[in-house]
Amino acid sequence: MRRLLELFSGTGSMGRAFEELAWEVTSLDVDPNACPTIVADICAWEPLPKFAPGHFDMIWASPVCTEYSRVLTRRPRRLEEGDRLVQRTLQIIQELLPRFWALENPATGLLKLRPFMAGLPWQDVSYCTHGYPNRKLTRIWGNLDWVPERPVCGVGGFRCEHPEVAQRGTFRRKGEIVQNCHTKGQLHSIPPALCREIASVVNARAELALQSLADAPQHGGELAVVQSQKLLLLPLRGASDAGALKILGDEAQAVLEIGVHAVAPLGSHAVEDGLQFLQVGVPDVLLDPGV
């Protein structure tokens, strides 16, 4: 069974989409009222050794956006608090080595400007094109290598009407005062259509990855990451074998022990020293020679 870890699970929007595809979902949130699998402060939570590297096929994270929000004007901004949550999230991804990972936050917020987010691939989506009454432009970082099916509102001349705004409280709609707009749960939920699209893409890629490994001829050897190319050269052998992950840099090299199921084959091949290898994409966050 494939497994999803949903961090900052809140309303469980993404988890439900993966459950529909028969994935096992483990959720984590600090709020017990959200009924997560694990009630914990993410900064105090230690996933190892309970969950081994590669245990989760996918990690989805929706860290609290309060400190990055541009509408935060009633008190001083505590960026270090927001940074602590996001950096711990990226650290957990690095520790657990999922095949796929993604982290979302409002695209209009300040998270995209934080130095530790530089270089991470991303896609923007708008909630209004996925069935919600408000635009809520959202950025999704990760290694999904995915192009959203629906256009982004406000980009390329495409724009739709938004009867509501992505804020709680009172606002004015075409001269009319609208009160008690949105519950907290409504504001923090992700459109089901968007969740299903992402879950479908990840599920299909996971199936392709397993099939690629199952069909591969058998060879021994080690796993090597060429840091400049950000590729993992995976010896073609059984999917359940474990091997050594070498991170090759200009200076020294670090060796980690992982299982080959913790990575995502792209299906292309390379040849090195006379042996065939399967090229595998590796997220930047995992290419840390200091590990």
PDB file of C-alpha atoms in Angstrom:
ATOM      1  CA  MET A   1       0.000   0.000   0.000  1.00  0.00           C
ATOM      2  CA  ARG A   2       1.248   3.478  -0.840  1.00  0.00           C
ATOM      3  CA  ARG A   3       1.533   5.987   1.988  1.00  0.00           C
ATOM      4  CA  LEU A   4       0.999   9.734   2.363  1.00  0.00           C
ATOM      5  CA  LEU A   5       2.219  11.869   5.257  1.00  0.00           C
ATOM      6  CA  GLU A   6       0.104  15.028   5.505  1.00  0.00           C
ATOM      7  CA  LEU A   7       1.808  17.699   7.637  1.00  0.00           C
ATOM      8  CA  PHE A   8      -0.251  20.588   9.063  1.00  0.00           C
ATOM      9  CA  SER A   9      -3.228  18.485   7.985  1.00  0.00           C
ATOM     10  CA  GLY A  10      -5.952  20.855   9.235  1.00  0.00           C
ATOM     11  CA  THR A  11      -9.145  19.937   7.402  1.00  0.00           C
ATOM     12  CA  GLY A  12      -7.473  16.914   5.781  1.00  0.00           C
ATOM     13  CA  SER A  13      -8.244  18.091   2.248  1.00  0.00           C
ATOM     14  CA  MET A  14      -5.290  16.418   0.550  1.00  0.00           C
ATOM     15  CA  GLY A  15      -5.489  13.270   2.653  1.00  0.00           C
ATOM     16  CA  ARG A  16      -9.062  12.584   1.535  1.00  0.00           C
ATOM     17  CA  ALA A  17      -8.053  12.730  -2.127  1.00  0.00           C
ATOM     18  CA  PHE A  18      -5.300  10.167  -1.564  1.00  0.00           C
ATOM     19  CA  GLU A  19      -7.603   7.953   0.500  1.00  0.00           C
ATOM     20  CA  GLU A  20      -9.957   7.839  -2.489  1.00  0.00           C
ATOM     21  CA  LEU A  21      -7.069   6.192  -4.372  1.00  0.00           C
ATOM     22  CA  ALA A  22      -6.573   3.628  -1.570  1.00  0.00           C
ATOM     23  CA  TRP A  23      -3.495   5.276  -0.072  1.00  0.00           C
ATOM     24  CA  GLU A  24      -2.781   4.961   3.642  1.00  0.00           C
ATOM     25  CA  VAL A  25      -2.773   8.481   5.116  1.00  0.00           C
ATOM     26  CA  THR A  26      -0.914   9.549   8.247  1.00  0.00           C
ATOM     27  CA  SER A  27      -1.747  13.111   9.279  1.00  0.00           C
ATOM     28  CA  LEU A  28      -0.028  15.460  11.729  1.00  0.00           C
ATOM     29  CA  ASP A  29      -1.384  18.666  13.237  1.00  0.00           C
ATOM     30  CA  VAL A  30      -0.904  20.563  16.471  1.00  0.00           C
ATOM     31  CA  ASP A  31      -4.687  21.020  16.873  1.00  0.00           C
ATOM     32  CA  PRO A  32      -6.432  17.953  18.356  1.00  0.00           C
ATOM     33  CA  ASN A  33      -9.773  19.271  17.062  1.00  0.00           C
ATOM     34  CA  ALA A  34      -8.527  18.538  13.538  1.00  0.00           C
ATOM     35  CA  CYS A  35      -8.503  14.836  14.503  1.00  0.00           C
ATOM     36  CA  PRO A  36      -5.092  14.053  12.968  1.00  0.00           C
ATOM     37  CA  THR A  37      -3.387  10.679  13.292  1.00  0.00           C
ATOM     38  CA  ILE A  38      -0.608  12.405  15.256  1.00  0.00           C
ATOM     39  CA  VAL A  39      -1.213  15.415  17.506  1.00  0.00           C
ATOM     40  CA  ALA A  40       2.133  17.182  17.813  1.00  0.00           C
ATOM     41  CA  ASP A  41       4.077  20.382  17.341  1.00  0.00           C
ATOM     42  CA  ILE A  42       6.049  19.667  14.182  1.00  0.00           C
ATOM     43  CA  CYS A  43       9.168  21.281  15.643  1.00  0.00           C
ATOM     44  CA  ALA A  44       9.128  18.816  18.546  1.00  0.00           C
ATOM     45  CA  TRP A  45       8.114  15.767  16.498  1.00  0.00           C
ATOM     46  CA  GLU A  46      10.778  13.187  15.683  1.00  0.00           C
ATOM     47  CA  PRO A  47       9.639  10.799  12.912  1.00  0.00           C
ATOM     48  CA  LEU A  48      12.665   8.528  13.209  1.00  0.00           C
ATOM     49  CA  PRO A  49      12.979   5.684  14.049  1.00  0.00           C
ATOM     50  CA  LYS A  50       9.218   4.978  13.991  1.00  0.00           C
ATOM     51  CA  PHE A  51       9.026   5.866  10.295  1.00  0.00           C
ATOM     52  CA  ALA A  52      12.041   4.721   8.299  1.00  0.00           C
ATOM     53  CA  PRO A  53      13.368   6.641   5.283  1.00  0.00           C
ATOM     54  CA  GLY A  54      11.231   5.711   2.303  1.00  0.00           C
ATOM     55  CA  HIS A  55       8.255   4.641   4.445  1.00  0.00           C
ATOM     56  CA  PHE A  56       6.134   7.416   2.922  1.00  0.00           C
ATOM     57  CA  ASP A  57       5.765   7.641  -0.840  1.00  0.00           C
ATOM     58  CA  MET A  58       4.549  11.245  -0.616  1.00  0.00           C
ATOM     59  CA  ILE A  59       4.762  14.081   1.914  1.00  0.00           C
ATOM     60  CA  TRP A  60       2.328  16.987   1.610  1.00  0.00           C
ATOM     61  CA  ALA A  61       2.764  20.042   3.838  1.00  0.00           C
ATOM     62  CA  SER A  62       0.558  23.108   4.368  1.00  0.00           C
ATOM     63  CA  PRO A  63       2.530  25.127   6.946  1.00  0.00           C
ATOM     64  CA  VAL A  64       0.801  27.987   8.745  1.00  0.00           C
ATOM     65  CA  CYS A  65       0.975  31.103   6.573  1.00  0.00           C
ATOM     66  CA  THR A  66       0.114  33.732   9.222  1.00  0.00           C
ATOM     67  CA  GLU A  67       3.593  35.247   9.579  1.00  0.00           C
ATOM     68  CA  TYR A  68       4.052  35.459   5.808  1.00  0.00           C
ATOM     69  CA  SER A  69       0.640  36.981   5.072  1.00  0.00           C
ATOM     70  CA  ARG A  70       0.641  40.490   3.614  1.00  0.00           C
ATOM     71  CA  VAL A  71      -2.600  41.257   5.453  1.00  0.00           C
ATOM     72  CA  LEU A  72      -0.883  40.832   8.841  1.00  0.00           C
ATOM     73  CA  THR A  73      -0.925  44.444  10.013  1.00  0.00           C
ATOM     74  CA  ARG A  74      -2.284  44.388  13.577  1.00  0.00           C
ATOM     75  CA  ARG A  75       0.939  43.232  15.230  1.00  0.00           C
ATOM     76  CA  PRO A  76       4.637  42.911  14.381  1.00  0.00           C
ATOM     77  CA  ARG A  77       5.475  40.108  11.979  1.00  0.00           C
ATOM     78  CA  ARG A  78       7.350  37.138  13.551  1.00  0.00           C
ATOM     79  CA  LEU A  79       9.123  35.748  10.511  1.00  0.00           C
ATOM     80  CA  GLU A  80      11.453  33.601  12.596  1.00  0.00           C
ATOM     81  CA  GLU A  81       8.426  31.681  13.887  1.00  0.00           C
ATOM     82  CA  GLY A  82       7.151  30.975  10.387  1.00  0.00           C
ATOM     83  CA  ASP A  83      10.655  30.098   9.189  1.00  0.00           C
ATOM     84  CA  ARG A  84      11.072  27.617  12.025  1.00  0.00           C
ATOM     85  CA  LEU A  85       7.984  25.670  10.922  1.00  0.00           C
ATOM     86  CA  VAL A  86       8.897  25.590   7.233  1.00  0.00           C
ATOM     87  CA  GLN A  87      12.555  24.733   7.808  1.00  0.00           C
ATOM     88  CA  ARG A  88      11.570  21.878  10.116  1.00  0.00           C
ATOM     89  CA  THR A  89       9.190  20.668   7.406  1.00  0.00           C
ATOM     90  CA  LEU A  90      12.002  20.595   4.829  1.00  0.00           C
ATOM     91  CA  GLN A  91      14.214  18.810   7.352  1.00  0.00           C
ATOM     92  CA  ILE A  92      11.579  16.104   7.867  1.00  0.00           C
ATOM     93  CA  ILE A  93      11.331  15.641   4.098  1.00  0.00           C
ATOM     94  CA  GLN A  94      15.090  15.207   3.991  1.00  0.00           C
ATOM     95  CA  GLU A  95      15.010  12.704   6.860  1.00  0.00           C
ATOM     96  CA  LEU A  96      12.144  10.590   5.509  1.00  0.00           C
ATOM     97  CA  LEU A  97      13.187  10.592   1.827  1.00  0.00           C
ATOM     98  CA  PRO A  98       9.733  10.329   0.237  1.00  0.00           C
ATOM     99  CA  ARG A  99       9.462   9.549  -3.430  1.00  0.00           C
ATOM    100  CA  PHE A 100       7.444  12.762  -3.901  1.00  0.00           C
ATOM    101  CA  TRP A 101       6.979  15.883  -1.780  1.00  0.00           C
ATOM    102  CA  ALA A 102       5.092  19.175  -1.977  1.00  0.00           C
ATOM    103  CA  LEU A 103       4.655  22.239   0.238  1.00  0.00           C
ATOM    104  CA  GLU A 104       1.990  24.894  -0.312  1.00  0.00           C
ATOM    105  CA  ASN A 105       1.508  28.479   0.830  1.00  0.00           C
ATOM    106  CA  PRO A 106      -0.181  31.577  -0.573  1.00  0.00           C
ATOM    107  CA  ALA A 107       1.726  32.840  -3.614  1.00  0.00           C
ATOM    108  CA  THR A 108       1.068  36.413  -2.487  1.00  0.00           C
ATOM    109  CA  GLY A 109       2.828  35.837   0.841  1.00  0.00           C
ATOM    110  CA  LEU A 110       6.441  36.326   1.876  1.00  0.00           C
ATOM    111  CA  LEU A 111       7.511  32.669   2.069  1.00  0.00           C
ATOM    112  CA  LYS A 112       8.678  32.733  -1.551  1.00  0.00           C
ATOM    113  CA  LEU A 113      11.174  35.464  -0.611  1.00  0.00           C
ATOM    114  CA  ARG A 114      12.816  33.566   2.241  1.00  0.00           C
ATOM    115  CA  PRO A 115      16.403  32.498   1.387  1.00  0.00           C
ATOM    116  CA  PHE A 116      15.878  28.800   2.194  1.00  0.00           C
ATOM    117  CA  MET A 117      13.170  28.543  -0.485  1.00  0.00           C
ATOM    118  CA  ALA A 118      15.461  29.739  -3.271  1.00  0.00           C
ATOM    119  CA  GLY A 119      15.989  27.193  -6.026  1.00  0.00           C
ATOM    120  CA  LEU A 120      13.069  24.935  -5.127  1.00  0.00           C
ATOM    121  CA  PRO A 121      10.807  24.234  -8.135  1.00  0.00           C
ATOM    122  CA  TRP A 122       7.221  25.513  -7.914  1.00  0.00           C
ATOM    123  CA  GLN A 123       3.879  25.901  -9.664  1.00  0.00           C
ATOM    124  CA  ASP A 124       1.145  28.467  -9.035  1.00  0.00           C
ATOM    125  CA  VAL A 125      -2.552  27.580  -8.947  1.00  0.00           C
ATOM    126  CA  SER A 126      -5.686  29.619  -8.252  1.00  0.00           C
ATOM    127  CA  TYR A 127      -8.545  28.250  -6.168  1.00  0.00           C
ATOM    128  CA  CYS A 128     -11.215  29.995  -8.255  1.00  0.00           C
ATOM    129  CA  THR A 129     -10.403  27.823 -11.283  1.00  0.00           C
ATOM    130  CA  HIS A 130     -10.864  24.741  -9.093  1.00  0.00           C
ATOM    131  CA  GLY A 131     -14.395  25.536  -7.956  1.00  0.00           C
ATOM    132  CA  TYR A 132     -13.900  27.956  -5.036  1.00  0.00           C
ATOM    133  CA  PRO A 133     -15.576  31.410  -4.952  1.00  0.00           C
ATOM    134  CA  ASN A 134     -12.314  33.207  -4.111  1.00  0.00           C
ATOM    135  CA  ARG A 135      -9.116  33.489  -6.148  1.00  0.00           C
ATOM    136  CA  LYS A 136      -6.506  32.603  -3.479  1.00  0.00           C
ATOM    137  CA  LEU A 137      -3.401  32.360  -5.630  1.00  0.00           C
ATOM    138  CA  THR A 138      -1.371  29.508  -4.147  1.00  0.00           C
ATOM    139  CA  ARG A 139       2.210  28.376  -4.747  1.00  0.00           C
ATOM    140  CA  ILE A 140       3.133  24.698  -4.560  1.00  0.00           C
ATOM    141  CA  TRP A 141       6.814  23.848  -4.204  1.00  0.00           C
ATOM    142  CA  GLY A 142       8.002  20.289  -4.711  1.00  0.00           C
ATOM    143  CA  ASN A 143       9.375  17.619  -7.012  1.00  0.00           C
ATOM    144  CA  LEU A 144       6.072  16.658  -8.661  1.00  0.00           C
ATOM    145  CA  ASP A 145       7.244  17.934 -12.072  1.00  0.00           C
ATOM    146  CA  TRP A 146       3.582  18.694 -12.715  1.00  0.00           C
ATOM    147  CA  VAL A 147       1.834  21.242 -14.913  1.00  0.00           C
ATOM    148  CA  PRO A 148      -1.627  22.151 -13.528  1.00  0.00           C
ATOM    149  CA  GLU A 149      -4.499  21.283 -15.843  1.00  0.00           C
ATOM    150  CA  ARG A 150      -6.354  24.549 -15.248  1.00  0.00           C
ATOM    151  CA  PRO A 151      -5.171  28.112 -15.982  1.00  0.00           C
ATOM    152  CA  VAL A 152      -4.017  30.516 -13.293  1.00  0.00           C
ATOM    153  CA  CYS A 153      -6.442  33.380 -12.814  1.00  0.00           C
ATOM    154  CA  GLY A 154      -4.841  36.690 -13.748  1.00  0.00           C
ATOM    155  CA  VAL A 155      -2.110  35.134 -15.906  1.00  0.00           C
ATOM    156  CA  GLY A 156      -2.007  35.260 -19.702  1.00  0.00           C
ATOM    157  CA  GLY A 157      -5.141  37.357 -19.989  1.00  0.00           C
ATOM    158  CA  PHE A 158      -7.338  34.789 -18.233  1.00  0.00           C
ATOM    159  CA  ARG A 159      -9.482  36.117 -15.395  1.00  0.00           C
ATOM    160  CA  CYS A 160     -12.736  35.121 -13.715  1.00  0.00           C
ATOM    161  CA  GLU A 161     -15.144  36.755 -11.271  1.00  0.00           C
ATOM    162  CA  HIS A 162     -14.667  36.245  -7.534  1.00  0.00           C
ATOM    163  CA  PRO A 163     -17.829  36.647  -5.448  1.00  0.00           C
ATOM    164  CA  GLU A 164     -15.812  36.256  -2.221  1.00  0.00           C
ATOM    165  CA  VAL A 165     -12.361  37.018  -0.834  1.00  0.00           C
ATOM    166  CA  ALA A 166     -10.053  34.608   0.981  1.00  0.00           C
ATOM    167  CA  GLN A 167     -10.449  36.369   4.335  1.00  0.00           C
ATOM    168  CA  ARG A 168     -12.554  35.909   7.433  1.00  0.00           C
ATOM    169  CA  GLY A 169     -14.906  38.520   8.850  1.00  0.00           C
ATOM    170  CA  THR A 170     -16.663  41.312   6.970  1.00  0.00           C
ATOM    171  CA  PHE A 171     -16.044  42.593   3.445  1.00  0.00           C
ATOM    172  CA  ARG A 172     -17.825  44.636   0.788  1.00  0.00           C
ATOM    173  CA  ARG A 173     -19.174  42.900  -2.340  1.00  0.00           C
ATOM    174  CA  LYS A 174     -20.326  45.298  -5.071  1.00  0.00           C
ATOM    175  CA  GLY A 175     -21.384  47.862  -2.486  1.00  0.00           C
ATOM    176  CA  GLU A 176     -23.056  45.306  -0.203  1.00  0.00           C
ATOM    177  CA  ILE A 177     -21.629  44.487   3.227  1.00  0.00           C
ATOM    178  CA  VAL A 178     -21.081  40.746   3.696  1.00  0.00           C
ATOM    179  CA  GLN A 179     -20.609  39.640   7.304  1.00  0.00           C
ATOM    180  CA  ASN A 180     -19.258  36.475   8.922  1.00  0.00           C
ATOM    181  CA  CYS A 181     -17.494  35.440   5.729  1.00  0.00           C
ATOM    182  CA  HIS A 182     -15.886  31.982   5.903  1.00  0.00           C
ATOM    183  CA  THR A 183     -15.161  29.734   8.838  1.00  0.00           C
ATOM    184  CA  LYS A 184     -11.551  28.958   9.675  1.00  0.00           C
ATOM    185  CA  GLY A 185     -11.989  25.492   8.178  1.00  0.00           C
ATOM    186  CA  GLN A 186     -13.324  26.893   4.902  1.00  0.00           C
ATOM    187  CA  LEU A 187     -10.427  29.308   4.601  1.00  0.00           C
ATOM    188  CA  HIS A 188      -7.786  26.647   5.212  1.00  0.00           C
ATOM    189  CA  SER A 189      -9.285  23.937   3.029  1.00  0.00           C
ATOM    190  CA  ILE A 190      -7.909  23.115  -0.422  1.00  0.00           C
ATOM    191  CA  PRO A 191     -10.352  22.708  -3.341  1.00  0.00           C
ATOM    192  CA  PRO A 192     -11.262  19.016  -3.761  1.00  0.00           C
ATOM    193  CA  ALA A 193     -10.752  19.293  -7.530  1.00  0.00           C
ATOM    194  CA  LEU A 194      -7.166  20.463  -7.011  1.00  0.00           C
ATOM    195  CA  CYS A 195      -6.490  17.763  -4.410  1.00  0.00           C
ATOM    196  CA  ARG A 196      -7.792  15.041  -6.726  1.00  0.00           C
ATOM    197  CA  GLU A 197      -5.685  16.326  -9.607  1.00  0.00           C
ATOM    198  CA  ILE A 198      -2.506  16.233  -7.522  1.00  0.00           C
ATOM    199  CA  ALA A 199      -3.338  12.848  -5.999  1.00  0.00           C
ATOM    200  CA  SER A 200      -4.016  11.421  -9.454  1.00  0.00           C
ATOM    201  CA  VAL A 201      -0.688  12.684 -10.821  1.00  0.00           C
ATOM    202  CA  VAL A 202       1.289  11.345  -7.857  1.00  0.00           C
ATOM    203  CA  ASN A 203      -0.516   7.999  -7.906  1.00  0.00           C
ATOM    204  CA  ALA A 204       0.207   7.528 -11.622  1.00  0.00           C
ATOM    205  CA  ARG A 205       3.885   8.420 -11.169  1.00  0.00           C
ATOM    206  CA  ALA A 206       4.178   6.045  -8.218  1.00  0.00           C
ATOM    207  CA  GLU A 207       2.749   3.218 -10.311  1.00  0.00           C
ATOM    208  CA  LEU A 208       5.169   4.032 -13.141  1.00  0.00           C
ATOM    209  CA  ALA A 209       8.104   4.062 -10.726  1.00  0.00           C
ATOM    210  CA  LEU A 210       7.305   0.627  -9.351  1.00  0.00           C
ATOM    211  CA  GLN A 211       6.718  -0.784 -12.825  1.00  0.00           C
ATOM    212  CA  SER A 212      10.035   0.618 -14.079  1.00  0.00           C
ATOM    213  CA  LEU A 213      11.904  -1.082 -11.256  1.00  0.00           C
ATOM    214  CA  ALA A 214       9.973  -4.330 -11.605  1.00  0.00           C
ATOM    215  CA  ASP A 215      10.776  -4.516 -15.334  1.00  0.00           C
ATOM    216  CA  ALA A 216      14.455  -3.620 -14.932  1.00  0.00           C
ATOM    217  CA  PRO A 217      17.199  -6.250 -15.454  1.00  0.00           C
ATOM    218  CA  GLN A 218      19.183  -7.268 -12.378  1.00  0.00           C
ATOM    219  CA  HIS A 219      22.614  -5.782 -11.585  1.00  0.00           C
ATOM    220  CA  GLY A 220      24.551  -5.131  -8.412  1.00  0.00           C
ATOM    221  CA  GLY A 221      26.296  -1.895  -7.556  1.00  0.00           C
ATOM    222  CA  GLU A 222      25.814   1.317  -5.639  1.00  0.00           C
ATOM    223  CA  LEU A 223      23.550   4.319  -5.980  1.00  0.00           C
ATOM    224  CA  ALA A 224      25.338   7.486  -7.037  1.00  0.00           C
ATOM    225  CA  VAL A 225      24.120  11.074  -7.153  1.00  0.00           C
ATOM    226  CA  VAL A 226      25.946  13.392  -9.529  1.00  0.00           C
ATOM    227  CA  GLN A 227      25.405  16.644  -7.679  1.00  0.00           C
ATOM    228  CA  SER A 228      25.807  19.004 -10.634  1.00  0.00           C
ATOM    229  CA  GLN A 229      23.209  17.121 -12.686  1.00  0.00           C
ATOM    230  CA  LYS A 230      20.826  16.398  -9.808  1.00  0.00           C
ATOM    231  CA  LEU A 231      20.316  12.828 -11.014  1.00  0.00           C
ATOM    232  CA  LEU A 232      20.408   9.565  -9.167  1.00  0.00           C
ATOM    233  CA  LEU A 233      22.007   6.704 -11.105  1.00  0.00           C
ATOM    234  CA  LEU A 234      20.180   3.669  -9.841  1.00  0.00           C
ATOM    235  CA  PRO A 235      21.606   0.208 -10.660  1.00  0.00           C
ATOM    236  CA  LEU A 236      18.906  -1.840 -12.332  1.00  0.00           C
ATOM    237  CA  ARG A 237      17.947  -4.414  -9.731  1.00  0.00           C
ATOM    238  CA  GLY A 238      15.040  -5.412  -7.508  1.00  0.00           C
ATOM    239  CA  ALA A 239      12.899  -2.692  -5.995  1.00  0.00           C
ATOM    240  CA  SER A 240      13.200  -4.014  -2.461  1.00  0.00           C
ATOM    241  CA  ASP A 241      17.011  -4.017  -2.282  1.00  0.00           C
ATOM    242  CA  ALA A 242      18.837  -1.435  -0.209  1.00  0.00           C
ATOM    243  CA  GLY A 243      22.015   0.287  -1.343  1.00  0.00           C
ATOM    244  CA  ALA A 244      24.485   3.054  -0.630  1.00  0.00           C
ATOM    245  CA  LEU A 245      23.654   6.576  -1.779  1.00  0.00           C
ATOM    246  CA  LYS A 246      26.810   8.454  -2.738  1.00  0.00           C
ATOM    247  CA  ILE A 247      26.624  12.213  -2.991  1.00  0.00           C
ATOM    248  CA  LEU A 248      29.542  13.195  -5.212  1.00  0.00           C
ATOM    249  CA  GLY A 249      30.926  16.684  -4.743  1.00  0.00           C
ATOM    250  CA  ASP A 250      34.127  18.467  -5.722  1.00  0.00           C
ATOM    251  CA  GLU A 251      35.660  17.672  -2.345  1.00  0.00           C
ATOM    252  CA  ALA A 252      34.606  14.735  -0.189  1.00  0.00           C
ATOM    253  CA  GLN A 253      31.630  12.399  -0.535  1.00  0.00           C
ATOM    254  CA  ALA A 254      29.009  11.413   1.991  1.00  0.00           C
ATOM    255  CA  VAL A 255      27.378   8.002   2.068  1.00  0.00           C
ATOM    256  CA  LEU A 256      23.844   7.341   3.285  1.00  0.00           C
ATOM    257  CA  GLU A 257      22.084   4.012   3.612  1.00  0.00           C
ATOM    258  CA  ILE A 258      18.635   4.091   2.051  1.00  0.00           C
ATOM    259  CA  GLY A 259      16.256   1.759   0.264  1.00  0.00           C
ATOM    260  CA  VAL A 260      15.859   2.173  -3.461  1.00  0.00           C
ATOM    261  CA  HIS A 261      12.091   2.523  -3.036  1.00  0.00           C
ATOM    262  CA  ALA A 262      12.679   5.995  -1.577  1.00  0.00           C
ATOM    263  CA  VAL A 263      13.284   7.584  -4.973  1.00  0.00           C
ATOM    264  CA  ALA A 264      11.280   8.181  -8.138  1.00  0.00           C
ATOM    265  CA  PRO A 265      12.498   6.655 -11.429  1.00  0.00           C
ATOM    266  CA  LEU A 266      11.819   8.745 -14.501  1.00  0.00           C
ATOM    267  CA  GLY A 267      12.185   5.791 -16.856  1.00  0.00           C
ATOM    268  CA  SER A 268      15.247   6.956 -18.802  1.00  0.00           C
ATOM    269  CA  HIS A 269      18.555   5.087 -18.809  1.00  0.00           C
ATOM    270  CA  ALA A 270      22.252   5.887 -18.677  1.00  0.00           C
ATOM    271  CA  VAL A 271      25.427   3.838 -19.033  1.00  0.00           C
ATOM    272  CA  GLU A 272      28.418   4.153 -16.719  1.00  0.00           C
ATOM    273  CA  ASP A 273      31.425   1.826 -16.516  1.00  0.00           C
ATOM    274  CA  GLY A 274      29.695  -0.609 -18.838  1.00  0.00           C
ATOM    275  CA  LEU A 275      26.610  -1.051 -16.623  1.00  0.00           C
ATOM    276  CA  GLN A 276      23.105   0.213 -17.272  1.00  0.00           C
ATOM    277  CA  PHE A 277      21.586   2.611 -14.765  1.00  0.00           C
ATOM    278  CA  LEU A 278      18.135   4.107 -14.351  1.00  0.00           C
ATOM    279  CA  GLN A 279      18.125   7.904 -14.089  1.00  0.00           C
ATOM    280  CA  VAL A 280      16.149   9.164 -11.135  1.00  0.00           C
ATOM    281  CA  GLY A 281      15.238  12.755 -10.293  1.00  0.00           C
ATOM    282  CA  VAL A 282      16.298  13.939  -6.839  1.00  0.00           C
ATOM    283  CA  PRO A 283      14.799  17.041  -5.173  1.00  0.00           C
ATOM    284  CA  ASP A 284      17.307  19.779  -4.365  1.00  0.00           C
ATOM    285  CA  VAL A 285      16.522  19.473  -0.676  1.00  0.00           C
ATOM    286  CA  LEU A 286      18.020  15.966  -0.685  1.00  0.00           C
ATOM    287  CA  LEU A 287      21.284  16.997  -2.350  1.00  0.00           C
ATOM    288  CA  ASP A 288      23.056  18.171   0.782  1.00  0.00           C
ATOM    289  CA  PRO A 289      26.685  16.992   1.017  1.00  0.00           C
ATOM    290  CA  GLY A 290      26.647  17.859   4.701  1.00  0.00           C
ATOM    291  CA  VAL A 291      24.115  15.137   5.524  1.00  0.00           C
TER     292      VAL A 291
END
